Amino acid sequence: MLMRSASTVASTVGSAVAVSGVMSFFACFAAALLLSSECLVIPVAGVSREALRDTYDEARSGGRPHDAIDILAPRGTPVLAAVDGTIRKLFTSKPGGLTIYEFDESGTFVYYYAHLDRYASIREGDRVHCGDVIGYVGTTGNAAANTPHLHFAVEKLPATKEWWKGVAVNPYPLLRSRAVTLERSVSVPMP
Ligand SMILES: [Zn+2]
């Protein structure tokens, strides 16, 4: 899985170099990050940077801030680890439904994936690599049943590293500027 993910990322970066000289700076930047194992993947398979929408500042019910972006995709689309890291917590909450909290390698940021239809075969404590399938898009929690999407948040962890105490940062500019798209042609077994 690791090698396959890495080669897919590398070929994506390579084609970006070929397609556009303007993009080459960003592609080289992405490649350098890959080499330092700080790759960044759009966390829903097959979604391009251009398809992302910045919904970070949209209000939610009760005046809550969104503090995340929603990535729409058909139910069952693979959800991918955005970065290398560790599955810190699998948690079910009323608003988020089935959720994953992934710490990055340094424990600086926590990556939060919510409304999952189901988990992939992962357990708390597992090391994952960017691009690994960790779950599937769904509508658990307070997501509308007819609008499957991944609710994706990035939070800076406090020094004490509690997974639920991060301070949100907007993941949109980061994903939009340099995240790579991974295609997943695997057929998704429906429950
Ligand atoms: Zn959301």
mmCIF file of C-alpha atoms and ligand atoms in Angstrom:
data_model
loop_
_atom_site.group_PDB
_atom_site.id
_atom_site.type_symbol
_atom_site.label_atom_id
_atom_site.label_comp_id
_atom_site.label_asym_id
_atom_site.label_seq_id
_atom_site.Cartn_x
_atom_site.Cartn_y
_atom_site.Cartn_z
ATOM 1 C CA MET A 1 0.000 0.000 0.000
ATOM 2 C CA LEU A 2 2.784 2.390 0.896
ATOM 3 C CA MET A 3 4.729 1.846 -2.301
ATOM 4 C CA ARG A 4 1.633 2.079 -4.411
ATOM 5 C CA SER A 5 0.609 5.326 -2.748
ATOM 6 C CA ALA A 6 4.059 6.809 -3.103
ATOM 7 C CA SER A 7 4.351 5.909 -6.779
ATOM 8 C CA THR A 8 0.911 7.336 -7.511
ATOM 9 C CA VAL A 9 1.869 10.584 -5.835
ATOM 10 C CA ALA A 10 5.162 10.681 -7.684
ATOM 11 C CA SER A 11 3.489 10.166 -11.068
ATOM 12 C CA THR A 12 0.985 12.902 -10.281
ATOM 13 C CA VAL A 13 3.795 15.272 -9.447
ATOM 14 C CA GLY A 14 5.686 14.227 -12.550
ATOM 15 C CA SER A 15 2.784 14.920 -14.878
ATOM 16 C CA ALA A 16 2.253 18.319 -13.275
ATOM 17 C CA VAL A 17 5.832 19.188 -14.186
ATOM 18 C CA ALA A 18 5.254 18.099 -17.771
ATOM 19 C CA VAL A 19 1.967 19.931 -18.167
ATOM 20 C CA SER A 20 2.908 23.379 -16.991
ATOM 21 C CA GLY A 21 6.102 25.281 -16.402
ATOM 22 C CA VAL A 22 4.228 27.646 -14.149
ATOM 23 C CA MET A 23 3.270 24.751 -11.948
ATOM 24 C CA SER A 24 6.752 23.310 -11.871
ATOM 25 C CA PHE A 25 7.774 25.376 -8.889
ATOM 26 C CA PHE A 26 4.871 23.989 -6.919
ATOM 27 C CA ALA A 27 5.487 20.476 -8.203
ATOM 28 C CA CYS A 28 9.145 20.661 -7.167
ATOM 29 C CA PHE A 29 8.051 22.030 -3.844
ATOM 30 C CA ALA A 30 5.631 19.105 -3.490
ATOM 31 C CA ALA A 31 8.337 16.644 -4.542
ATOM 32 C CA ALA A 32 10.733 18.075 -1.968
ATOM 33 C CA LEU A 33 8.061 17.662 0.645
ATOM 34 C CA LEU A 34 7.514 14.088 -0.481
ATOM 35 C CA LEU A 35 11.196 13.406 -0.091
ATOM 36 C CA SER A 36 11.041 14.677 3.436
ATOM 37 C CA SER A 37 7.953 12.493 3.879
ATOM 38 C CA GLU A 38 5.765 15.506 4.443
ATOM 39 C CA CYS A 39 3.445 14.751 1.589
ATOM 40 C CA LEU A 40 -0.034 16.209 1.508
ATOM 41 C CA VAL A 41 -2.933 14.463 -0.170
ATOM 42 C CA ILE A 42 -6.467 15.698 -0.760
ATOM 43 C CA PRO A 43 -8.278 13.456 1.708
ATOM 44 C CA VAL A 44 -10.997 12.251 -0.678
ATOM 45 C CA ALA A 45 -9.971 10.045 -3.600
ATOM 46 C CA GLY A 46 -10.296 11.591 -7.036
ATOM 47 C CA VAL A 47 -11.031 15.149 -5.863
ATOM 48 C CA SER A 48 -8.932 17.850 -7.543
ATOM 49 C CA ARG A 49 -7.636 21.015 -5.915
ATOM 50 C CA GLU A 50 -9.869 23.032 -8.237
ATOM 51 C CA ALA A 51 -12.971 21.227 -6.956
ATOM 52 C CA LEU A 52 -12.333 22.244 -3.344
ATOM 53 C CA ARG A 53 -14.534 24.936 -1.812
ATOM 54 C CA ASP A 54 -13.570 27.140 1.118
ATOM 55 C CA THR A 55 -16.422 26.557 3.561
ATOM 56 C CA TYR A 56 -14.283 27.221 6.629
ATOM 57 C CA ASP A 57 -16.075 30.406 7.664
ATOM 58 C CA GLU A 58 -19.618 29.256 6.943
ATOM 59 C CA ALA A 59 -21.889 29.340 9.975
ATOM 60 C CA ARG A 60 -23.513 26.139 11.160
ATOM 61 C CA SER A 61 -26.595 25.479 13.288
ATOM 62 C CA GLY A 62 -26.675 27.351 16.587
ATOM 63 C CA GLY A 63 -24.174 29.883 15.278
ATOM 64 C CA ARG A 64 -21.283 27.475 15.610
ATOM 65 C CA PRO A 65 -18.323 28.208 13.373
ATOM 66 C CA HIS A 66 -17.631 25.542 10.798
ATOM 67 C CA ASP A 67 -13.840 25.610 11.266
ATOM 68 C CA ALA A 68 -13.490 22.895 8.622
ATOM 69 C CA ILE A 69 -14.091 22.332 4.963
ATOM 70 C CA ASP A 70 -16.632 19.962 3.454
ATOM 71 C CA ILE A 71 -15.518 17.865 0.503
ATOM 72 C CA LEU A 72 -18.487 16.452 -1.386
ATOM 73 C CA ALA A 73 -18.216 13.002 -2.937
ATOM 74 C CA PRO A 74 -20.439 9.983 -3.534
ATOM 75 C CA ARG A 75 -21.098 7.742 -0.566
ATOM 76 C CA GLY A 76 -18.408 5.096 -0.277
ATOM 77 C CA THR A 77 -15.627 7.148 -1.900
ATOM 78 C CA PRO A 78 -12.351 6.316 -0.144
ATOM 79 C CA VAL A 79 -11.150 8.784 2.480
ATOM 80 C CA LEU A 80 -7.358 9.073 2.436
ATOM 81 C CA ALA A 81 -4.877 10.041 5.114
ATOM 82 C CA ALA A 82 -3.847 13.590 4.206
ATOM 83 C CA VAL A 83 -0.402 13.232 5.790
ATOM 84 C CA ASP A 84 1.878 10.649 7.318
ATOM 85 C CA GLY A 85 0.952 10.126 10.924
ATOM 86 C CA THR A 86 -0.720 8.028 13.570
ATOM 87 C CA ILE A 87 -4.371 7.162 14.107
ATOM 88 C CA ARG A 88 -4.779 8.691 17.528
ATOM 89 C CA LYS A 89 -8.498 8.233 18.121
ATOM 90 C CA LEU A 90 -11.539 6.637 16.497
ATOM 91 C CA PHE A 91 -14.482 8.461 17.988
ATOM 92 C CA THR A 92 -18.238 8.545 17.457
ATOM 93 C CA SER A 93 -19.962 11.829 18.250
ATOM 94 C CA LYS A 94 -23.450 13.190 17.677
ATOM 95 C CA PRO A 95 -22.369 15.959 15.278
ATOM 96 C CA GLY A 96 -19.432 14.192 13.633
ATOM 97 C CA GLY A 97 -20.734 10.635 13.444
ATOM 98 C CA LEU A 98 -17.880 8.231 12.775
ATOM 99 C CA THR A 99 -14.693 10.247 13.050
ATOM 100 C CA ILE A 100 -10.927 9.823 12.913
ATOM 101 C CA TYR A 101 -8.316 11.935 14.682
ATOM 102 C CA GLU A 102 -4.894 11.534 13.067
ATOM 103 C CA PHE A 103 -1.786 13.119 14.571
ATOM 104 C CA ASP A 104 0.961 14.159 12.189
ATOM 105 C CA GLU A 105 4.434 12.703 12.672
ATOM 106 C CA SER A 106 5.594 15.436 15.003
ATOM 107 C CA GLY A 107 2.366 15.679 16.985
ATOM 108 C CA THR A 108 2.015 19.327 15.984
ATOM 109 C CA PHE A 109 -1.335 19.096 14.213
ATOM 110 C CA VAL A 110 -4.325 16.804 14.415
ATOM 111 C CA TYR A 111 -6.243 15.964 11.236
ATOM 112 C CA TYR A 112 -9.953 15.313 11.749
ATOM 113 C CA TYR A 113 -12.161 13.324 9.380
ATOM 114 C CA ALA A 114 -15.915 13.186 10.078
ATOM 115 C CA HIS A 115 -19.283 11.849 8.801
ATOM 116 C CA LEU A 116 -17.610 8.632 7.661
ATOM 117 C CA ASP A 117 -19.825 5.871 6.322
ATOM 118 C CA ARG A 118 -17.428 3.372 7.866
ATOM 119 C CA TYR A 119 -13.790 2.924 8.753
ATOM 120 C CA ALA A 120 -11.225 1.118 6.659
ATOM 121 C CA SER A 121 -9.269 -1.551 8.523
ATOM 122 C CA ILE A 122 -7.516 0.779 10.940
ATOM 123 C CA ARG A 123 -7.051 0.808 14.675
ATOM 124 C CA GLU A 124 -5.970 3.399 17.200
ATOM 125 C CA GLY A 125 -2.179 3.560 17.280
ATOM 126 C CA ASP A 126 -1.741 2.527 13.642
ATOM 127 C CA ARG A 127 0.890 4.358 11.637
ATOM 128 C CA VAL A 128 -0.512 5.529 8.318
ATOM 129 C CA HIS A 129 1.045 7.104 5.263
ATOM 130 C CA CYS A 130 -0.426 9.896 3.215
ATOM 131 C CA GLY A 131 -2.795 8.397 0.682
ATOM 132 C CA ASP A 132 -3.659 5.315 2.717
ATOM 133 C CA VAL A 133 -7.380 4.545 2.759
ATOM 134 C CA ILE A 134 -8.628 5.144 6.289
ATOM 135 C CA GLY A 135 -12.401 5.290 5.765
ATOM 136 C CA TYR A 136 -15.237 5.989 3.361
ATOM 137 C CA VAL A 137 -17.354 9.073 2.713
ATOM 138 C CA GLY A 138 -20.791 9.008 4.326
ATOM 139 C CA THR A 139 -23.392 10.988 6.224
ATOM 140 C CA THR A 140 -23.079 9.796 9.839
ATOM 141 C CA GLY A 141 -23.608 12.435 12.519
ATOM 142 C CA ASN A 142 -25.471 15.575 11.541
ATOM 143 C CA ALA A 143 -24.755 15.459 7.796
ATOM 144 C CA ALA A 144 -27.763 15.572 5.477
ATOM 145 C CA ALA A 145 -28.587 12.076 4.242
ATOM 146 C CA ASN A 146 -28.622 13.244 0.622
ATOM 147 C CA THR A 147 -25.288 15.101 0.787
ATOM 148 C CA PRO A 148 -22.474 12.675 1.512
ATOM 149 C CA HIS A 149 -19.255 14.542 2.237
ATOM 150 C CA LEU A 150 -16.075 14.504 4.259
ATOM 151 C CA HIS A 151 -15.910 17.160 6.974
ATOM 152 C CA PHE A 152 -12.183 17.800 7.207
ATOM 153 C CA ALA A 153 -10.452 19.903 9.834
ATOM 154 C CA VAL A 154 -6.865 20.623 10.843
ATOM 155 C CA GLU A 155 -6.130 21.760 14.376
ATOM 156 C CA LYS A 156 -2.945 22.817 16.126
ATOM 157 C CA LEU A 157 -2.462 20.680 19.190
ATOM 158 C CA PRO A 158 -1.728 22.157 22.608
ATOM 159 C CA ALA A 159 1.540 21.285 24.314
ATOM 160 C CA THR A 160 -0.366 18.711 26.332
ATOM 161 C CA LYS A 161 -1.477 16.929 23.106
ATOM 162 C CA GLU A 162 -5.094 16.122 23.971
ATOM 163 C CA TRP A 163 -6.704 15.070 20.686
ATOM 164 C CA TRP A 164 -9.902 17.014 21.413
ATOM 165 C CA LYS A 165 -8.270 20.327 22.392
ATOM 166 C CA GLY A 166 -6.777 21.550 19.118
ATOM 167 C CA VAL A 167 -7.207 25.064 17.752
ATOM 168 C CA ALA A 168 -8.582 25.061 14.218
ATOM 169 C CA VAL A 169 -6.688 26.398 11.239
ATOM 170 C CA ASN A 170 -8.195 26.661 7.757
ATOM 171 C CA PRO A 171 -7.025 23.670 5.691
ATOM 172 C CA TYR A 172 -8.279 25.177 2.420
ATOM 173 C CA PRO A 173 -5.255 27.338 1.463
ATOM 174 C CA LEU A 174 -2.904 24.490 2.286
ATOM 175 C CA LEU A 175 -4.803 21.898 0.242
ATOM 176 C CA ARG A 176 -5.490 24.301 -2.594
ATOM 177 C CA SER A 177 -1.851 25.312 -2.962
ATOM 178 C CA ARG A 178 -0.082 21.993 -2.907
ATOM 179 C CA ALA A 179 -2.116 18.896 -2.104
ATOM 180 C CA VAL A 180 -2.069 16.123 -4.671
ATOM 181 C CA THR A 181 -5.018 14.137 -5.976
ATOM 182 C CA LEU A 182 -4.964 10.390 -5.742
ATOM 183 C CA GLU A 183 -7.261 8.306 -7.884
ATOM 184 C CA ARG A 184 -8.546 5.100 -6.412
ATOM 185 C CA SER A 185 -9.913 2.631 -8.875
ATOM 186 C CA VAL A 186 -10.657 0.029 -6.238
ATOM 187 C CA SER A 187 -14.239 -1.121 -6.192
ATOM 188 C CA VAL A 188 -15.888 -0.220 -2.937
ATOM 189 C CA PRO A 189 -17.844 -3.024 -1.291
ATOM 190 C CA MET A 190 -21.199 -1.744 -0.134
ATOM 191 C CA PRO A 191 -22.511 -2.977 3.195
HETATM 192 ZN ZN ZN B 1 -18.552 20.281 7.711
#
